């Protein structure tokens, strides 16, 4: 499974690029006369390993004693970070501001108060340009300290000006804190539970949003206030499955970076995440042309210097572009073509295994399983669904439930009826325990139980009856999960017409394109 090792030093070593490894060794050698440094030996040993195994490491490197290993790893970890800090200053506004703050403190300690204030003044301009409000607070606190302790005569009415600036920054920080808390709590709810399962959960999410939204939130004009406000709107809309509202606020999220172009470098990850949510919104609304435009937009951005400057951004671009491209094949009903993406995705999942979070990996497994199921390869679909079912994580109960439901249907397609009787009971209990049984799922379980006793002549009419019963739920907002996670209607139509499910979806796609054109 991804996240194979929890050893932090090993993860840091494996995250380094060739130039960073070379720079680290030069940094260590400059700061030590000993050419046989043990941290270099430890670094080289870890760099050669695919997975961290302490016993193997000590056996192959007998000069490294077990009692000293913990201290050596801590020293190596700190040394790598120190070497990275020297070569990454120009890439990150916060690192630049931290460096300038260090310079201001050095000047202050030397008694050069006016020079320190001059440095702080330059910092203030840079912090305002990139909306770094927390740094503004630190700068103002330091300026007030200098003015309170020394007569600098740096400018007239200094006290009034610094007091007003401090008050304004504190108010802005309060707003940012409240809105970022709201956004985080709503996103956390979604990661744990998925979308709302019923009206009650939808109303609870909306009430939480309204009760924790600052009264003046819609009038705030700062970058971060607007960013976290739009994110909060996005999460509550998505949880409540209001996909049109979700689209509107994802578009506002992305447009915010057009309004504040300097923030593209300061908050690159937020821009990439915004593009991901915009592409997801186009997918949820079946807007294929806009989805293609957004994929192209993020693809171009992924090759820009700002997106290539670190591993984190490259991983995010890979994850979100891959998900969007799979979704595109879902919309078009081109599942077999979509399978061409799988080898490349698997290669990247292995390459980035130490850094990918479990939520993303679960999502990939489910989407790949759907590609195989849609293309008619039920054995491979089951293989990927088993990865989800057997991975015990307390994340995305909705995905856990629908993986089990699709697992049932794939076994049904394969005619594994002996296994199905047990699986139906097991999955029904699981979904009931997770409070994840909607009307559509109840109908599905009822059908599957009865289907085991049906004669071949009775199967097709049973599918037609199930389709009629399930179609009644399509207008219910809180029943749409079954149609989003698993296109039950198209599967039933494929069984009735005796054609592959991807042919049904592709025919719908072509009819829709013809209607639009």
PDB file of C-alpha atoms in Angstrom, residues 49 51-58:
ATOM      1  CA  UNK A  49      16.560   1.528  -0.193  1.00  0.00           C
ATOM      2  CA  UNK A  51      11.446   0.727   1.557  1.00  0.00           C
ATOM      3  CA  UNK A  52      12.780   1.526   5.003  1.00  0.00           C
ATOM      4  CA  UNK A  53      13.963  -1.534   6.895  1.00  0.00           C
ATOM      5  CA  UNK A  54      16.065  -0.733   9.948  1.00  0.00           C
ATOM      6  CA  UNK A  55      17.367  -4.278  10.434  1.00  0.00           C
ATOM      7  CA  UNK A  56      18.594  -4.459   6.826  1.00  0.00           C
ATOM      8  CA  UNK A  57      20.131  -0.992   7.071  1.00  0.00           C
ATOM      9  CA  UNK A  58      22.167  -1.900  10.176  1.00  0.00           C
TER      10      UNK A  58
END
